[in-house]
Coordinates of C-alpha atoms and ligand atoms in Angstrom, one line a residue:
X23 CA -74.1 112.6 -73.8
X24 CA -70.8 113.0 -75.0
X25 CA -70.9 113.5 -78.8
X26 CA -69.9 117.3 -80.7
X27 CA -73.9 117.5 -81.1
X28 CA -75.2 121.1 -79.4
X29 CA -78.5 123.0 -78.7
X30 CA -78.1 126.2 -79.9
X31 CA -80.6 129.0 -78.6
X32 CA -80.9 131.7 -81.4
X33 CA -82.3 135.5 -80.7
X34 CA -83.7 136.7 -83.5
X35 CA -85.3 140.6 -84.6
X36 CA -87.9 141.5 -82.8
X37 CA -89.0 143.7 -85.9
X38 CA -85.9 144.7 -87.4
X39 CA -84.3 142.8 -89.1
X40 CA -80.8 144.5 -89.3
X41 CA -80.9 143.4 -85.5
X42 CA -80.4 139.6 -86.5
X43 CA -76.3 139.4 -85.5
X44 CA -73.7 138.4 -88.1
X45 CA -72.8 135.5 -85.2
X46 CA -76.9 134.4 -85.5
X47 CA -76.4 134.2 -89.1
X48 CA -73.3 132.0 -88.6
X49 CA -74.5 129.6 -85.9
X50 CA -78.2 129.3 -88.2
X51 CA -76.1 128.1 -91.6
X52 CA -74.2 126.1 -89.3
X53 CA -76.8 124.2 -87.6
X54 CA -78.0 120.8 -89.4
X55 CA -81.5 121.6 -88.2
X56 CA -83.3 124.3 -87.0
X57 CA -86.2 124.1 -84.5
X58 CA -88.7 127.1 -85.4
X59 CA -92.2 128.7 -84.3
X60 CA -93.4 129.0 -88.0
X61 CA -91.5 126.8 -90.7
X62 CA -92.5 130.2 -93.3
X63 CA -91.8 132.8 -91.1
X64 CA -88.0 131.4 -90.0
X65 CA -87.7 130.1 -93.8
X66 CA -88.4 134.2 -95.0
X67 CA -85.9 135.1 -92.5
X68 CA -83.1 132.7 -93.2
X69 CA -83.8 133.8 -97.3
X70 CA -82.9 137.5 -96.4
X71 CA -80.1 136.6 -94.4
X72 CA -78.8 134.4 -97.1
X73 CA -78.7 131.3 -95.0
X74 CA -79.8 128.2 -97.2
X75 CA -79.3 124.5 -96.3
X76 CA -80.5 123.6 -93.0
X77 CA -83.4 121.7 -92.2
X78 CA -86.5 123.6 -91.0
X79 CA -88.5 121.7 -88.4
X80 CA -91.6 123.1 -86.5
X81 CA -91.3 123.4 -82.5
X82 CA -94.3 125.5 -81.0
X83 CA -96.2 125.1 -77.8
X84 CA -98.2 121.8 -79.1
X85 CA -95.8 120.0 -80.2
X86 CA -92.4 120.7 -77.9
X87 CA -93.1 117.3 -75.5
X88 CA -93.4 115.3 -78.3
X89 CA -90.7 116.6 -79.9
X90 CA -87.9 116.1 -77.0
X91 CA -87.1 112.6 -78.0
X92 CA -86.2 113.3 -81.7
X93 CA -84.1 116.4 -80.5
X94 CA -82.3 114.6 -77.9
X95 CA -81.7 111.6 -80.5
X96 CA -80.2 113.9 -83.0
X97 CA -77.8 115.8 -80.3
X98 CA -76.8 111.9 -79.2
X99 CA -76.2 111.5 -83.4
X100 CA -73.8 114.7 -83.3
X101 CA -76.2 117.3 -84.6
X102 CA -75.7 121.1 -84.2
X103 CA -79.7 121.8 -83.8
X104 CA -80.3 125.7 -83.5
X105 CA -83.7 126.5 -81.9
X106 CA -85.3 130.5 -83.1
X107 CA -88.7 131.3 -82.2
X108 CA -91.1 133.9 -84.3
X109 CA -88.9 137.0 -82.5
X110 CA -86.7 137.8 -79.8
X111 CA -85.1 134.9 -77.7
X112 CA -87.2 131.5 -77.4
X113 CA -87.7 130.2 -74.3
X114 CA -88.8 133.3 -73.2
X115 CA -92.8 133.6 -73.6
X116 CA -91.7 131.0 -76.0
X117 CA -91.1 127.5 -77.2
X118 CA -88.1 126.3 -76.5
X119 CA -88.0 125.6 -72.7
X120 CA -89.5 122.2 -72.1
X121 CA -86.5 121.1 -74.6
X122 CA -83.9 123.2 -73.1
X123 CA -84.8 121.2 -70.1
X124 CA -84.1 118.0 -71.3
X125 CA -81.0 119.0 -73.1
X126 CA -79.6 119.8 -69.5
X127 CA -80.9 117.1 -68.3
X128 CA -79.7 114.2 -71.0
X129 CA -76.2 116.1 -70.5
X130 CA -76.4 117.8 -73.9
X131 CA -74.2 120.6 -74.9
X132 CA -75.9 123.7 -75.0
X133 CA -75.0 127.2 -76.0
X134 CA -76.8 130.2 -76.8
X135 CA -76.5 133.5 -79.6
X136 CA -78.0 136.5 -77.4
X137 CA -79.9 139.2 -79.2
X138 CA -82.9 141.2 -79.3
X139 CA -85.9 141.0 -76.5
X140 CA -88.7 142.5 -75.7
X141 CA -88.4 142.5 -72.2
X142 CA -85.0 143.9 -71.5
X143 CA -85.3 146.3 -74.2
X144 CA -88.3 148.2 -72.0
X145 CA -86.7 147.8 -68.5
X146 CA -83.6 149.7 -70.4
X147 CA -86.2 152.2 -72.0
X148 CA -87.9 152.6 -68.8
X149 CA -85.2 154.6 -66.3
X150 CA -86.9 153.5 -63.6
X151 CA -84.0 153.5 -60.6
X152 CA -84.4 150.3 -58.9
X153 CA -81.8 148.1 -60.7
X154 CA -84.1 144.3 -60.2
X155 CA -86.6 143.9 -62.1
X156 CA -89.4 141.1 -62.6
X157 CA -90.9 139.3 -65.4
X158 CA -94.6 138.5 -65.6
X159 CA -94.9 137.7 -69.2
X160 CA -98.4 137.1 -70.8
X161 CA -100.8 137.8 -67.5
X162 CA -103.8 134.6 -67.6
X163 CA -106.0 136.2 -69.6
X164 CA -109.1 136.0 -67.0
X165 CA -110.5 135.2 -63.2
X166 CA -109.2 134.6 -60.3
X167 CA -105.6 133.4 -61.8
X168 CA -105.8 137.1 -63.5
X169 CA -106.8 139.3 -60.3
X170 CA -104.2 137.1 -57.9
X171 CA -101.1 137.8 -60.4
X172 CA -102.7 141.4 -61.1
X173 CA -103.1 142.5 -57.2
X174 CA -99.3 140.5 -56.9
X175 CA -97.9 143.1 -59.6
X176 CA -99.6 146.0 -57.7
X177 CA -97.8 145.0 -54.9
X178 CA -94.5 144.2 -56.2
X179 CA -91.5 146.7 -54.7
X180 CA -89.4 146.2 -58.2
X181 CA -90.5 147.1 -61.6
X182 CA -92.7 144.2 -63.6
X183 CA -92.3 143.7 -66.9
X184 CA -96.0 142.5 -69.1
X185 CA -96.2 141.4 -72.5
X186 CA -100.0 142.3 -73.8
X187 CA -102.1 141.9 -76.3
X188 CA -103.5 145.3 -78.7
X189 CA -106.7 144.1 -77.9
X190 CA -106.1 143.7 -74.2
X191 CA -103.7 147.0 -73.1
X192 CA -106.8 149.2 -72.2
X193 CA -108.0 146.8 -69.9
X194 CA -104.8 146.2 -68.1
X195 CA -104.0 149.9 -68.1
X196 CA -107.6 150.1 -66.2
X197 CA -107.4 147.3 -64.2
X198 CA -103.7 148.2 -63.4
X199 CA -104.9 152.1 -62.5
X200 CA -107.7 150.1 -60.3
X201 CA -104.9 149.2 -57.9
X202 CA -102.2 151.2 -58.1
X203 CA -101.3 155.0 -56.8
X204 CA -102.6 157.4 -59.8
X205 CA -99.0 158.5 -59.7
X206 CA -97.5 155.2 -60.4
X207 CA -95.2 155.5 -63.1
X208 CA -95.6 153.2 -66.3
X209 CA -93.6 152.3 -69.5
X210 CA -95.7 151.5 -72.5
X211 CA -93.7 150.2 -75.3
X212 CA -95.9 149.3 -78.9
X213 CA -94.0 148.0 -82.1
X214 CA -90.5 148.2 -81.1
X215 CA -87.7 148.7 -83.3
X216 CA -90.5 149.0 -86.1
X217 CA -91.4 151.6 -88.3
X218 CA -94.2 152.9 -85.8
X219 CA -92.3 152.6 -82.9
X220 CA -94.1 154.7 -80.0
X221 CA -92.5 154.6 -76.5
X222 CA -94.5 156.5 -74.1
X223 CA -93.6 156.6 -70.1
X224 CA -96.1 158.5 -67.3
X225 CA -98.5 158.3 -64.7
X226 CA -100.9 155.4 -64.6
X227 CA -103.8 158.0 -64.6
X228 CA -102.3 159.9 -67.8
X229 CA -102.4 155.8 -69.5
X230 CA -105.9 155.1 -69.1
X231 CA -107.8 155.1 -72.8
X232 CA -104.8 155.8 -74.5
X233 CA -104.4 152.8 -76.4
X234 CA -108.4 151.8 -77.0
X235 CA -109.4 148.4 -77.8
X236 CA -111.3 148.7 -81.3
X237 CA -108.9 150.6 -82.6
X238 CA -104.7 149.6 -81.2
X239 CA -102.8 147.3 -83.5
X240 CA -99.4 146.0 -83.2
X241 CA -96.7 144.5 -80.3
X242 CA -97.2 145.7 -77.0
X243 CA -94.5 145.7 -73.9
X244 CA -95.1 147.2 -70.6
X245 CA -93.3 148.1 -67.2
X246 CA -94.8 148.9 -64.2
X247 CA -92.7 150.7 -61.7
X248 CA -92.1 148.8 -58.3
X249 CA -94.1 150.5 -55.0
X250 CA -92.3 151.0 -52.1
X251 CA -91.6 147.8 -50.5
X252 CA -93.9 149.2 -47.4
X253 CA -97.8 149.8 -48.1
X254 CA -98.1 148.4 -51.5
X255 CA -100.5 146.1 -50.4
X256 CA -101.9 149.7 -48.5
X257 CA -101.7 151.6 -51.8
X258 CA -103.8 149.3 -54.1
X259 CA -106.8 149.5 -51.0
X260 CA -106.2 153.3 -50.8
X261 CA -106.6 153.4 -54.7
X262 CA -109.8 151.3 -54.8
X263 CA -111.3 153.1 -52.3
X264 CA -110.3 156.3 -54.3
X265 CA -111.7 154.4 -56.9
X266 CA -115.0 154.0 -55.4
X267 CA -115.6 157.3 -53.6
X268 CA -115.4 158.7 -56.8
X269 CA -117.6 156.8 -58.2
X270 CA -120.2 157.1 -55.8
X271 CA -119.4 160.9 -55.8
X272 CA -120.0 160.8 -59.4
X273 CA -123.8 159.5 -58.7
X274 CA -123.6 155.7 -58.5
X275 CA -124.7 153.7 -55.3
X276 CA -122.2 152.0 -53.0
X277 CA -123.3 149.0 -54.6
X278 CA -122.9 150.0 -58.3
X279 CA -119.6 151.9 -57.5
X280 CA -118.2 148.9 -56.4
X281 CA -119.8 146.4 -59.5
X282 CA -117.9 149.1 -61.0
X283 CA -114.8 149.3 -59.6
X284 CA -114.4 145.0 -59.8
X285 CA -115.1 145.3 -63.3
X286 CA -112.3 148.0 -63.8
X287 CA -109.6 145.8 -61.5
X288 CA -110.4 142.6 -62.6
X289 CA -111.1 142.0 -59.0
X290 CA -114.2 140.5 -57.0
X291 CA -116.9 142.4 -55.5
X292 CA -116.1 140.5 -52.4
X293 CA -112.5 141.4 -52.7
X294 CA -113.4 145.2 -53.2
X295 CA -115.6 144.8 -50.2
X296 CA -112.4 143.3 -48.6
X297 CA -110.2 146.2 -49.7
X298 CA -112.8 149.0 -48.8
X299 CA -113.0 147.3 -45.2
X300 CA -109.4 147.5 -44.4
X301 CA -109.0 150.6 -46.0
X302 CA -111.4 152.4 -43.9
X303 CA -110.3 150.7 -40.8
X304 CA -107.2 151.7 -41.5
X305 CA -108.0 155.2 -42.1
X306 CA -110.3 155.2 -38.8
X307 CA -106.9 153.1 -36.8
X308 CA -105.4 156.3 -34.3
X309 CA -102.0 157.3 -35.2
Ligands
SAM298 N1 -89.5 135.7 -77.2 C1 -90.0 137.0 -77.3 C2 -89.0 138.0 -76.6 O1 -87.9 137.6 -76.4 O2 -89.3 139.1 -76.3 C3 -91.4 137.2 -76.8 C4 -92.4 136.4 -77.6 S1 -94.0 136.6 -77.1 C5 -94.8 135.3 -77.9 C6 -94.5 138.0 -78.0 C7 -94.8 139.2 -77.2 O3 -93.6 139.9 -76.9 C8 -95.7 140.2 -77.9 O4 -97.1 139.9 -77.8 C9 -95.3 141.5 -77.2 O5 -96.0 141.5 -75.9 C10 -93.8 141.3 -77.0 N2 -93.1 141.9 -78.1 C11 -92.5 141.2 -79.1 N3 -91.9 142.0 -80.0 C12 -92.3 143.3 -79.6 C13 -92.0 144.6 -80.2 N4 -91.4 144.7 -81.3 N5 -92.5 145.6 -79.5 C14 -93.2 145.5 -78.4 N6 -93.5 144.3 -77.8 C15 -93.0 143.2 -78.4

């Protein structure tokens, strides 16, 4: 592709919106079309930004494949097509991708207007001291999928960053306490840059109910500190066993304490079993 056309990736507030950059608001009355989550939600942004003109065409998860070939038709035509999502950068936990992809691929110009993000904006908030980082994103919201990427963050050396739902932040903050140290430190971010901005950074033990399911509302961004890169796998079996014999010192069977303890990890009662069996042979293993 060879013409002036260009795919623009535009950040935009992730709930402020003096955080939309004067360059954003450039590149967005510049663009001949703009790809967007929500055709209302961009269209009230543009309005306060006092950007009017371009065309507003709808790019979300359903239609992004089918959408490719009209994109890459209007870059060929000599388009400037800017691409914004609902907040913060698209592509990230966010349309925008799948086409970014082809746009490399078909040899399109591309260009991008940084800006606000959810995930960066914790890691800095955090202060954790290891300077990598990972990013999980949206965890799958259940099963096996869930428990392999959840025991995978347990054992990660570098801090992970988690989008989360309201609804869902006390159950990760129990499994995540399920199979980690009690001392592990964790960032929990809700509503950033908005008006009820809390930031609140601590022990995974200190988390757990905080945030309660019935009642938590709004936009949720967590970071997990790494473990040390030896015996993370160690720590999460040393946890649920901690887990467990506290349960089971609290009154509940082996069998219930461990119903219990798969339930609070998202895990398996055959992979707690797992867990308590290496844990204790560990434990019995002679220095
Ligand atoms: N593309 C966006 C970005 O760059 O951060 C992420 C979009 S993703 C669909 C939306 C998720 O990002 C929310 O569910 C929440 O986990 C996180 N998020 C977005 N805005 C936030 C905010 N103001 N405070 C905390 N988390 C936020």
């Amino acid at each position: 592709m060879s013409g002036p056309g260009e795919l623009v990736l535009v950040a935009t507030p992730i709930g402020n919106l003096a955080d939309l950059s004067p360059r954003a608001c450039e590149v967005l009355a510049a663009a001949g079309v703009i790809l967007c989550e929500d055709t209302r939600h961009s269209g009230r942004l543009l309005a306060r930004a006092g950007v009017r003109g371009p065309r507003l065409v709808s790019l979300h998860a359903h239609n992004e494949a089918a959408r490719l070939q009209q994109v890459l038709s209007l870059l060929e035509a000599g388009e400037k097509v800017a691409v914004v999502s609902d907040a913060g950068m698209p592509a990230i936990s966010d349309p925008g991708g799948r086409l970014v992809d082809a746009a490399h691929r078909a040899g399109a110009r591309l260009s991008v207007v940084p800006g606000p993000s959810a995930a960066p904006a914790a890691v800095a908030l955090a202060g954790f001291s290891s300077p990598r980082w990972c990013f999980e994103g949206f965890l799958p919201a259940k099963g096996k999928e869930r428990s392999e990427r959840l025991r995978a963050v347990a054992s990660s050396p570098v801090p992970t960053v988690i989008y989360e739902s309201p609804r869902r932040v006390d159950r990760l903050v129990s499994q995540l306490g399920a199979l980690c140290r009690a001392e592990r430190l964790l960032l929990v971010c809700r509503e950033l840059t908005k008006l009820h901005e809390e930031i609140w950074r601590g022990p995974l033990f200190q988390a757990a109910s905080r945030w309660p399911e019935e009642s938590t509302r709004g936009e949720f961004v967590l970071v997990l500190d790494g473990e040390e890169q030896t015996g993370a796998r160690a720590a999460s079996e040393e946890a649920l066993a901690a887990l467990v014999a506290g349960l089971i010192e609290g009154g509940l069977s082996r069998r219930d304490a461990v119903d219990e303890a798969a339930g609070r990890s998202g895990l398996s009662r055959r992979e707690v079993y797992e867990a308590l069996s290496k844990q204790e042979k560990a434990s019995s293993d002679p220095l």
